[in-house]
Amino acid sequence: MKGSDRLRRLASYAFVAALVVAAVSCNEAHPNTTLVPHSDLGREIDFLWDRLLLLGTIVFILVEGILVYIVFRYRRRENQGTPPQTHGSTKLEIAWTLIPAVILVFIAVPTVRTIFITQAQAAPGSLSIEVTGHQWWWEFKYPEYGVTTANEIYLPVGRTVNFRLRSADVIHSFWTPQLGGKRDVVTNRTNYMWYTPDTSISSNVWNGFCVEYCGASHANMRFRVFTVSQQQFDSWVAGQKLPARFGAVASVAPSGGPVPPSLAAPAVTTPPGAPRAATPSAALAGAAQSSVAAASTGAVQAGYIFPREKIPEYAVPHSPIPPDLKFTAGLTGNAARGKQIFSSSACIGCHSIAGNPAAMGVTGPNLTHVGSRSTIAAGRFPNAAAYLALWIKNARKMKPEVIMPTLGLDEYDPVLKAKVTAAGGGLTDQQIADIVAYLTALK
Ligand code: CUA
């Protein structure tokens, strides 16, 4: 073998070794890994995976070792006649029936054990969350507290949560890789899944996904799980239970005791806008300003909300904005006017806002506390005025085939293949800026 050939072969071995090392070193730098579970359910599944991987590796090495040995030991040699032909061997037949049977026992026992554990009912006293999969967003209800939200779940660490999984349309699948799952969300059937977030993961954010192909925006059907302390959870629930309000700053103490200073509801000090992930274009600047106006009208944050600045990079959306979607710069939204426009337009046909008797729709996400959420469009964009304005203007350009209609006046609706007219309820950029000011104020 020439020196350069040997070098090339060595290089390829090194490359494969590097790949293997990279593949097995999944840790916190890989936020969507299943190999670092943070719940009891996740650990059960991880245990089974590790056990089967070990057994499978042993079987593979033994079988391949014997195969390679036989190939070399009994390979055809020069001047060799036909070897003796045998037919049937009772010993051999028994051996290769028994060996796989024994191997199967070693695989079946932990597998069946894990199935029983993961299919068992949740412990009594678990936190119940009703999950409904929609094309393409997640509805979450906390029946114990009368709270309805969308695309974001808050969970107190150390308490078992019992998910009741149902679909409003087609088959979806509910998965938070680092916490547990996945389980299908099926029409005409209720599935259940439970897990207990480890107490060590307080103040964390986890990505969740739909993992069953469910149509054009399947990949845009994401959610976030915020694991928080019991006290933060109580405060969050207290805030979410209140009807939507804006115009006065109020504070709600959690039922569990006094609020630590860091949790007390602050007056709005930062504009809800200012997207962290992407730099909005100049055309977006006008909408971003409307958020400043919204803040000045007095957004209400009644309960704990996971601080935006603490949300890790992997949980911040980076979806591109359609290049042909523009918004008038320099507009200032007025929340009170926005509420009026919202309450007399198509919005109320699909969205509910507790505290706004005009808004009772149930087709789309409940917007009662939409200003407290970190993303819009099921995790596709950051929840910031600039994105919200474009979303209202032409959602179908922002997220393929979304049910949310195009509302911007003179905008082209890619599903209806027509322009939105004034007679058809089209909204001007100023009207949209007003609605954005209203919605971002709904903390
Ligand atoms: Cu829902 Cu994929």
Short mmCIF file of C-alpha atoms and ligand atoms in Angstrom, two decimals:
data_model
loop_
_atom_site.label_atom_id
_atom_site.label_comp_id
_atom_site.label_asym_id
_atom_site.label_seq_id
_atom_site.Cartn_x
_atom_site.Cartn_y
_atom_site.Cartn_z
CA MET A 1 0.00 0.00 0.00
CA LYS A 2 1.35 3.40 -0.90
CA GLY A 3 1.87 5.98 1.84
CA SER A 4 -0.78 8.35 0.52
CA ASP A 5 -3.37 5.54 0.38
CA ARG A 6 -2.68 4.64 3.97
CA LEU A 7 -2.98 8.30 4.96
CA ARG A 8 -6.28 8.60 3.14
CA ARG A 9 -7.62 5.49 4.84
CA LEU A 10 -6.49 6.76 8.25
CA ALA A 11 -8.20 10.06 7.55
CA SER A 12 -11.48 8.34 6.72
CA TYR A 13 -11.28 6.29 9.95
CA ALA A 14 -10.66 9.50 11.91
CA PHE A 15 -13.64 11.15 10.21
CA VAL A 16 -15.97 8.27 11.14
CA ALA A 17 -14.64 8.31 14.72
CA ALA A 18 -15.28 12.07 14.95
CA LEU A 19 -18.85 11.56 13.68
CA VAL A 20 -19.48 8.88 16.30
CA VAL A 21 -18.11 11.09 19.09
CA ALA A 22 -20.29 13.99 17.89
CA ALA A 23 -23.37 11.76 17.76
CA VAL A 24 -22.95 10.38 21.29
CA SER A 25 -22.06 13.67 22.97
CA CYS A 26 -25.61 15.02 22.94
CA ASN A 27 -26.10 17.32 25.91
CA GLU A 28 -27.55 20.71 26.76
CA ALA A 29 -25.98 22.13 23.62
CA HIS A 30 -28.57 20.01 21.81
CA PRO A 31 -31.81 21.37 23.22
CA ASN A 32 -34.06 18.96 21.36
CA THR A 33 -32.28 15.75 22.31
CA THR A 34 -34.18 12.85 23.84
CA LEU A 35 -31.00 11.40 25.32
CA VAL A 36 -30.91 13.82 28.27
CA PRO A 37 -34.34 13.33 29.86
CA HIS A 38 -35.58 15.70 32.56
CA SER A 39 -38.63 13.79 33.81
CA ASP A 40 -39.55 10.38 35.23
CA LEU A 41 -41.24 9.32 32.00
CA GLY A 42 -38.28 10.49 29.93
CA ARG A 43 -35.91 8.45 32.09
CA GLU A 44 -38.03 5.29 31.75
CA ILE A 45 -37.90 5.54 27.97
CA ASP A 46 -34.20 6.41 28.07
CA PHE A 47 -33.50 3.35 30.27
CA LEU A 48 -35.21 1.07 27.74
CA TRP A 49 -33.32 2.67 24.86
CA ASP A 50 -29.98 2.24 26.64
CA ARG A 51 -30.74 -1.39 27.56
CA LEU A 52 -31.82 -2.34 24.03
CA LEU A 53 -28.88 -0.52 22.49
CA LEU A 54 -26.49 -2.46 24.74
CA LEU A 55 -28.11 -5.84 24.01
CA GLY A 56 -28.34 -5.07 20.30
CA THR A 57 -24.67 -4.10 20.22
CA ILE A 58 -23.63 -7.36 21.93
CA VAL A 59 -25.69 -9.43 19.48
CA PHE A 60 -24.33 -7.47 16.53
CA ILE A 61 -20.70 -7.92 17.56
CA LEU A 62 -21.13 -11.66 18.26
CA VAL A 63 -22.99 -12.42 15.04
CA GLU A 64 -20.71 -10.31 12.84
CA GLY A 65 -17.62 -11.75 14.59
CA ILE A 66 -18.70 -15.34 13.94
CA LEU A 67 -19.67 -14.47 10.37
CA VAL A 68 -16.31 -12.87 9.59
CA TYR A 69 -14.47 -15.77 11.25
CA ILE A 70 -16.39 -18.36 9.18
CA VAL A 71 -15.85 -16.42 5.97
CA PHE A 72 -12.10 -16.36 6.42
CA ARG A 73 -11.62 -19.73 8.11
CA TYR A 74 -13.63 -21.72 5.56
CA ARG A 75 -13.03 -19.69 2.41
CA ARG A 76 -12.37 -21.62 -0.77
CA ARG A 77 -8.74 -22.66 -1.23
CA GLU A 78 -6.64 -23.83 -4.19
CA ASN A 79 -7.13 -27.47 -5.30
CA GLN A 80 -10.01 -27.99 -2.88
CA GLY A 81 -12.80 -30.37 -3.77
CA THR A 82 -16.46 -29.99 -2.82
CA PRO A 83 -16.74 -30.11 1.00
CA PRO A 84 -19.03 -32.74 2.61
CA GLN A 85 -22.69 -31.80 2.24
CA THR A 86 -24.93 -32.14 5.29
CA HIS A 87 -28.67 -31.88 5.59
CA GLY A 88 -30.42 -31.29 8.90
CA SER A 89 -28.84 -31.13 12.33
CA THR A 90 -31.07 -31.46 15.38
CA LYS A 91 -28.48 -29.88 17.65
CA LEU A 92 -28.10 -26.89 15.38
CA GLU A 93 -31.86 -26.47 14.95
CA ILE A 94 -32.40 -26.47 18.71
CA ALA A 95 -29.50 -24.08 19.30
CA TRP A 96 -30.61 -21.43 16.83
CA THR A 97 -34.17 -21.58 18.11
CA LEU A 98 -33.21 -21.34 21.76
CA ILE A 99 -30.63 -18.57 21.46
CA PRO A 100 -33.00 -15.99 19.87
CA ALA A 101 -35.72 -17.02 22.35
CA VAL A 102 -33.40 -16.25 25.26
CA ILE A 103 -32.37 -12.95 23.64
CA LEU A 104 -36.05 -12.05 23.19
CA VAL A 105 -36.70 -12.62 26.89
CA PHE A 106 -33.98 -10.10 27.72
CA ILE A 107 -35.59 -7.59 25.33
CA ALA A 108 -39.22 -8.31 26.19
CA VAL A 109 -38.98 -8.04 29.97
CA PRO A 110 -37.74 -4.41 30.12
CA THR A 111 -39.93 -3.46 27.13
CA VAL A 112 -43.16 -4.75 28.67
CA ARG A 113 -42.18 -3.22 32.01
CA THR A 114 -41.71 0.21 30.36
CA ILE A 115 -44.98 -0.12 28.43
CA PHE A 116 -46.87 -0.78 31.67
CA ILE A 117 -45.22 2.20 33.38
CA THR A 118 -45.80 4.66 30.53
CA GLN A 119 -49.38 3.51 29.89
CA ALA A 120 -50.39 3.62 33.56
CA GLN A 121 -52.79 6.29 34.74
CA ALA A 122 -51.33 9.42 36.23
CA ALA A 123 -51.12 9.58 40.00
CA PRO A 124 -54.12 11.14 41.74
CA GLY A 125 -53.68 14.86 42.35
CA SER A 126 -51.81 15.38 39.08
CA LEU A 127 -52.10 18.69 37.27
CA SER A 128 -54.54 18.11 34.43
CA ILE A 129 -53.99 19.80 31.06
CA GLU A 130 -56.38 19.30 28.17
CA VAL A 131 -54.45 19.41 24.91
CA THR A 132 -56.27 19.93 21.63
CA GLY A 133 -54.33 19.72 18.39
CA HIS A 134 -55.55 22.06 15.63
CA GLN A 135 -54.21 22.70 12.13
CA TRP A 136 -51.73 24.23 13.06
CA TRP A 137 -51.60 25.24 16.69
CA TRP A 138 -52.05 23.83 20.17
CA GLU A 139 -54.84 24.69 22.57
CA PHE A 140 -54.11 24.11 26.26
CA LYS A 141 -56.74 24.16 28.99
CA TYR A 142 -56.15 23.90 32.72
CA PRO A 143 -59.62 22.72 33.88
CA GLU A 144 -58.58 22.93 37.53
CA TYR A 145 -58.04 26.67 37.15
CA GLY A 146 -60.32 27.63 34.27
CA VAL A 147 -57.35 28.84 32.23
CA THR A 148 -57.16 28.53 28.44
CA THR A 149 -54.02 29.37 26.52
CA ALA A 150 -52.34 28.51 23.24
CA ASN A 151 -48.95 27.19 22.21
CA GLU A 152 -47.40 27.73 25.66
CA ILE A 153 -47.61 25.64 28.81
CA TYR A 154 -46.42 26.58 32.27
CA LEU A 155 -45.61 23.61 34.52
CA PRO A 156 -44.62 23.64 38.18
CA VAL A 157 -41.56 21.41 38.66
CA GLY A 158 -41.96 18.32 40.83
CA ARG A 159 -45.70 17.95 40.17
CA THR A 160 -46.94 15.26 37.81
CA VAL A 161 -48.83 16.68 34.85
CA ASN A 162 -51.47 14.60 33.12
CA PHE A 163 -52.06 15.53 29.47
CA ARG A 164 -55.41 14.67 27.94
CA LEU A 165 -54.75 14.59 24.21
CA ARG A 166 -57.43 15.23 21.60
CA SER A 167 -57.58 16.53 18.06
CA ALA A 168 -59.99 18.97 16.48
CA ASP A 169 -59.23 17.85 12.95
CA VAL A 170 -56.52 15.43 11.78
CA ILE A 171 -53.92 13.29 13.57
CA HIS A 172 -51.17 15.24 15.32
CA SER A 173 -48.53 14.07 17.78
CA PHE A 174 -47.45 15.74 20.99
CA TRP A 175 -43.76 15.75 21.85
CA THR A 176 -41.44 17.64 24.15
CA PRO A 177 -38.19 15.74 23.51
CA GLN A 178 -36.40 16.60 26.73
CA LEU A 179 -39.42 16.02 28.97
CA GLY A 180 -41.22 13.02 27.55
CA GLY A 181 -43.46 11.67 24.86
CA LYS A 182 -44.25 11.33 22.12
CA ARG A 183 -47.92 10.43 21.91
CA ASP A 184 -50.37 10.74 19.05
CA VAL A 185 -53.27 13.18 19.21
CA VAL A 186 -56.08 11.41 17.42
CA THR A 187 -59.58 12.36 16.33
CA ASN A 188 -62.44 10.53 18.06
CA ARG A 189 -60.11 9.15 20.67
CA THR A 190 -58.61 10.50 23.88
CA ASN A 191 -55.01 9.59 24.65
CA TYR A 192 -53.26 10.32 27.90
CA MET A 193 -49.67 10.95 28.84
CA TRP A 194 -48.11 12.06 32.10
CA TYR A 195 -44.69 13.07 33.35
CA THR A 196 -43.15 14.87 36.29
CA PRO A 197 -40.65 17.63 35.44
CA ASP A 198 -37.53 17.28 37.60
CA THR A 199 -37.24 19.83 40.40
CA SER A 200 -33.77 20.65 39.04
CA ILE A 201 -35.19 22.27 35.90
CA SER A 202 -37.02 25.22 37.42
CA SER A 203 -36.83 28.38 35.26
CA ASN A 204 -36.30 26.61 31.97
CA VAL A 205 -37.87 26.60 28.53
CA TRP A 206 -38.36 23.50 26.38
CA ASN A 207 -39.28 23.16 22.75
CA GLY A 208 -42.34 21.11 21.82
CA PHE A 209 -43.36 19.89 18.39
CA CYS A 210 -46.09 18.27 16.38
CA VAL A 211 -44.46 15.09 15.12
CA GLU A 212 -47.15 13.60 12.93
CA TYR A 213 -47.46 15.05 9.44
CA CYS A 214 -50.70 17.02 9.49
CA GLY A 215 -50.65 19.29 6.44
CA ALA A 216 -48.89 22.24 4.87
CA SER A 217 -47.81 23.90 8.14
CA HIS A 218 -47.04 20.75 10.14
CA ALA A 219 -43.53 22.06 10.71
CA ASN A 220 -45.04 25.32 12.06
CA MET A 221 -47.03 23.62 14.80
CA ARG A 222 -44.72 24.12 17.73
CA PHE A 223 -45.12 24.99 21.38
CA ARG A 224 -43.08 25.96 24.41
CA VAL A 225 -43.04 24.46 27.87
CA PHE A 226 -41.95 26.71 30.73
CA THR A 227 -40.93 24.77 33.84
CA VAL A 228 -41.23 27.10 36.81
CA SER A 229 -41.36 26.97 40.61
CA GLN A 230 -44.67 26.29 42.32
CA GLN A 231 -44.81 29.90 43.47
CA GLN A 232 -44.20 31.26 39.96
CA PHE A 233 -46.82 28.85 38.63
CA ASP A 234 -49.39 30.03 41.19
CA SER A 235 -48.69 33.63 40.22
CA TRP A 236 -48.97 32.82 36.51
CA VAL A 237 -52.29 31.02 37.05
CA ALA A 238 -53.64 33.94 39.09
CA GLY A 239 -52.80 36.31 36.23
CA GLN A 240 -54.18 34.05 33.51
CA LYS A 241 -57.48 33.58 35.38
CA LEU A 242 -58.22 37.28 35.21
CA PRO A 243 -60.16 38.68 32.26
CA ALA A 244 -58.19 40.75 29.78
CA ARG A 245 -57.62 44.34 30.82
CA PHE A 246 -55.49 47.26 29.85
CA GLY A 247 -55.21 50.81 31.00
CA ALA A 248 -54.36 50.25 34.65
CA VAL A 249 -51.49 48.40 36.26
CA ALA A 250 -52.60 45.79 38.75
CA SER A 251 -50.84 43.12 40.71
CA VAL A 252 -52.04 39.73 41.88
CA ALA A 253 -50.35 37.87 44.70
CA PRO A 254 -50.11 34.11 44.21
CA SER A 255 -52.38 32.10 46.46
CA GLY A 256 -49.35 30.26 47.84
CA GLY A 257 -47.96 33.20 49.84
CA PRO A 258 -46.20 36.50 49.46
CA VAL A 259 -44.73 37.38 46.09
CA PRO A 260 -40.95 37.63 45.96
CA PRO A 261 -39.91 41.04 44.67
CA SER A 262 -38.73 39.56 41.38
CA LEU A 263 -42.21 38.19 40.72
CA ALA A 264 -44.31 41.17 41.67
CA ALA A 265 -46.03 42.56 38.63
CA PRO A 266 -43.99 45.47 37.36
CA ALA A 267 -45.37 48.46 35.62
CA VAL A 268 -44.52 48.06 31.97
CA THR A 269 -41.00 49.27 31.65
CA THR A 270 -40.02 47.79 28.32
CA PRO A 271 -41.99 47.89 25.13
CA PRO A 272 -43.41 44.48 24.31
CA GLY A 273 -41.88 44.89 20.87
CA ALA A 274 -38.19 44.84 20.10
CA PRO A 275 -37.81 41.35 18.67
CA ARG A 276 -34.67 39.66 19.94
CA ALA A 277 -34.11 37.14 17.24
CA ALA A 278 -34.26 39.02 14.01
CA THR A 279 -33.58 42.53 12.93
CA PRO A 280 -36.78 43.85 11.46
CA SER A 281 -36.52 45.69 8.21
CA ALA A 282 -37.14 49.40 7.94
CA ALA A 283 -40.68 48.61 6.87
CA LEU A 284 -41.25 46.97 10.24
CA ALA A 285 -40.04 49.90 12.25
CA GLY A 286 -43.45 51.58 12.18
CA ALA A 287 -45.14 48.58 13.73
CA ALA A 288 -42.43 48.35 16.37
CA GLN A 289 -43.19 51.94 17.32
CA SER A 290 -46.83 51.10 17.79
CA SER A 291 -45.75 48.80 20.61
CA VAL A 292 -44.16 51.73 22.39
CA ALA A 293 -47.47 53.50 22.14
CA ALA A 294 -49.20 50.40 23.49
CA ALA A 295 -46.88 50.39 26.48
CA SER A 296 -47.60 54.02 27.19
CA THR A 297 -51.32 53.31 27.34
CA GLY A 298 -50.59 50.93 30.23
CA ALA A 299 -50.32 47.21 29.57
CA VAL A 300 -51.40 45.09 32.50
CA GLN A 301 -49.21 42.28 33.74
CA ALA A 302 -51.16 40.66 36.50
CA GLY A 303 -49.18 37.48 37.15
CA TYR A 304 -45.80 35.90 36.61
CA ILE A 305 -44.59 35.68 33.02
CA PHE A 306 -41.32 33.96 32.15
CA PRO A 307 -38.90 36.86 31.50
CA ARG A 308 -38.34 37.35 27.79
CA GLU A 309 -34.66 38.12 28.25
CA LYS A 310 -34.13 34.74 29.95
CA ILE A 311 -35.59 32.71 27.09
CA PRO A 312 -32.69 30.78 25.59
CA GLU A 313 -31.74 31.24 21.96
CA TYR A 314 -33.01 27.78 20.95
CA ALA A 315 -36.55 28.72 22.02
CA VAL A 316 -36.62 31.98 20.03
CA PRO A 317 -38.05 31.60 16.50
CA HIS A 318 -35.87 32.60 13.55
CA SER A 319 -38.39 32.24 10.73
CA PRO A 320 -37.80 34.59 7.81
CA ILE A 321 -40.30 37.34 6.99
CA PRO A 322 -41.75 37.19 3.46
CA PRO A 323 -39.78 39.78 1.47
CA ASP A 324 -42.87 41.17 -0.31
CA LEU A 325 -44.76 41.91 2.91
CA LYS A 326 -44.35 45.54 4.03
CA PHE A 327 -45.78 47.74 6.74
CA THR A 328 -46.05 51.54 6.83
CA ALA A 329 -43.29 53.04 8.96
CA GLY A 330 -43.95 55.51 11.77
CA LEU A 331 -47.49 54.54 12.75
CA THR A 332 -48.59 54.82 16.38
CA GLY A 333 -51.20 52.35 17.55
CA ASN A 334 -53.94 53.23 20.01
CA ALA A 335 -55.06 50.31 22.18
CA ALA A 336 -58.56 51.67 22.93
CA ARG A 337 -59.18 52.27 19.24
CA GLY A 338 -57.68 48.85 18.52
CA LYS A 339 -60.15 47.19 20.87
CA GLN A 340 -63.02 48.86 18.99
CA ILE A 341 -61.71 47.74 15.60
CA PHE A 342 -61.03 44.22 16.89
CA SER A 343 -64.53 43.99 18.36
CA SER A 344 -66.24 45.02 15.13
CA SER A 345 -64.17 43.07 12.62
CA ALA A 346 -63.74 39.45 11.53
CA CYS A 347 -61.36 38.82 14.46
CA ILE A 348 -64.18 38.05 16.90
CA GLY A 349 -65.54 35.28 14.69
CA CYS A 350 -62.54 33.09 15.56
CA HIS A 351 -60.96 34.43 18.76
CA SER A 352 -62.11 34.70 22.34
CA ILE A 353 -60.94 37.38 24.75
CA ALA A 354 -62.32 36.99 28.27
CA GLY A 355 -63.39 40.46 29.34
CA ASN A 356 -64.35 41.45 25.80
CA PRO A 357 -67.94 40.22 25.37
CA ALA A 358 -67.79 40.74 21.60
CA ALA A 359 -64.95 38.22 21.19
CA MET A 360 -66.35 34.71 21.63
CA GLY A 361 -64.93 32.77 18.65
CA VAL A 362 -63.44 29.35 19.26
CA THR A 363 -61.88 28.43 15.91
CA GLY A 364 -58.63 30.24 16.65
CA PRO A 365 -56.43 30.60 19.73
CA ASN A 366 -57.86 32.28 22.83
CA LEU A 367 -56.25 35.73 22.98
CA THR A 368 -57.17 36.73 26.55
CA HIS A 369 -53.52 37.07 27.60
CA VAL A 370 -51.86 36.96 24.19
CA GLY A 371 -49.45 39.72 25.24
CA SER A 372 -47.94 37.38 27.84
CA ARG A 373 -46.88 34.79 25.27
CA SER A 374 -43.39 34.63 23.84
CA THR A 375 -44.35 33.61 20.30
CA ILE A 376 -47.18 33.95 17.82
CA ALA A 377 -48.36 31.64 15.03
CA ALA A 378 -47.58 28.48 17.08
CA GLY A 379 -43.95 29.24 17.67
CA ARG A 380 -43.23 30.53 14.15
CA PHE A 381 -42.47 34.17 15.07
CA PRO A 382 -41.50 36.07 18.22
CA ASN A 383 -44.47 37.78 19.85
CA ALA A 384 -43.49 41.34 19.04
CA ALA A 385 -45.52 44.20 17.59
CA ALA A 386 -43.57 44.17 14.33
CA TYR A 387 -44.37 40.51 13.66
CA LEU A 388 -47.93 40.74 14.97
CA ALA A 389 -48.68 43.60 12.56
CA LEU A 390 -47.47 41.60 9.56
CA TRP A 391 -49.30 38.54 10.85
CA ILE A 392 -52.64 40.39 10.99
CA LYS A 393 -51.93 41.98 7.62
CA ASN A 394 -51.22 38.76 5.75
CA ALA A 395 -50.98 35.63 7.89
CA ARG A 396 -51.13 33.34 4.89
CA LYS A 397 -47.87 34.75 3.60
CA MET A 398 -46.33 34.32 7.08
CA LYS A 399 -47.44 30.68 7.52
CA PRO A 400 -48.50 28.51 4.58
CA GLU A 401 -52.23 27.77 4.28
CA VAL A 402 -53.06 29.02 7.78
CA ILE A 403 -56.80 29.36 8.49
CA MET A 404 -56.30 32.94 9.75
CA PRO A 405 -57.52 35.03 6.79
CA THR A 406 -55.59 37.81 5.11
CA LEU A 407 -56.89 41.09 6.57
CA GLY A 408 -54.69 43.83 5.13
CA LEU A 409 -56.45 46.11 2.64
CA ASP A 410 -55.26 45.43 -0.94
CA GLU A 411 -53.21 42.45 0.25
CA TYR A 412 -53.13 39.38 -1.96
CA ASP A 413 -54.59 36.32 -0.22
CA PRO A 414 -52.56 33.32 -1.46
CA VAL A 415 -55.34 30.87 -0.56
CA LEU A 416 -58.30 32.79 -2.03
CA LYS A 417 -56.08 34.02 -4.88
CA ALA A 418 -57.66 37.46 -4.67
CA LYS A 419 -56.97 40.88 -3.20
CA VAL A 420 -58.64 41.95 0.04
CA THR A 421 -61.05 44.83 -0.57
CA ALA A 422 -62.50 47.49 1.71
CA ALA A 423 -65.94 45.96 1.20
CA GLY A 424 -64.44 42.60 2.24
CA GLY A 425 -63.34 44.05 5.59
CA GLY A 426 -59.75 44.94 4.65
CA LEU A 427 -57.87 46.83 7.35
CA THR A 428 -55.52 49.75 6.82
CA ASP A 429 -52.03 49.71 8.35
CA GLN A 430 -53.22 52.28 10.90
CA GLN A 431 -56.12 50.05 11.95
CA ILE A 432 -53.76 47.09 12.21
CA ALA A 433 -51.34 49.15 14.33
CA ASP A 434 -54.26 49.96 16.65
CA ILE A 435 -55.19 46.26 16.97
CA VAL A 436 -51.53 45.42 17.65
CA ALA A 437 -51.47 48.04 20.40
CA TYR A 438 -54.58 46.42 21.93
CA LEU A 439 -53.31 42.82 21.72
CA THR A 440 -49.80 43.51 22.97
CA ALA A 441 -51.36 45.27 25.98
CA LEU A 442 -53.22 42.05 26.96
CA LYS A 443 -50.68 40.67 29.38
CU1 CUA B 1 -49.96 18.75 13.73
CU2 CUA B 1 -48.17 17.88 12.47
#
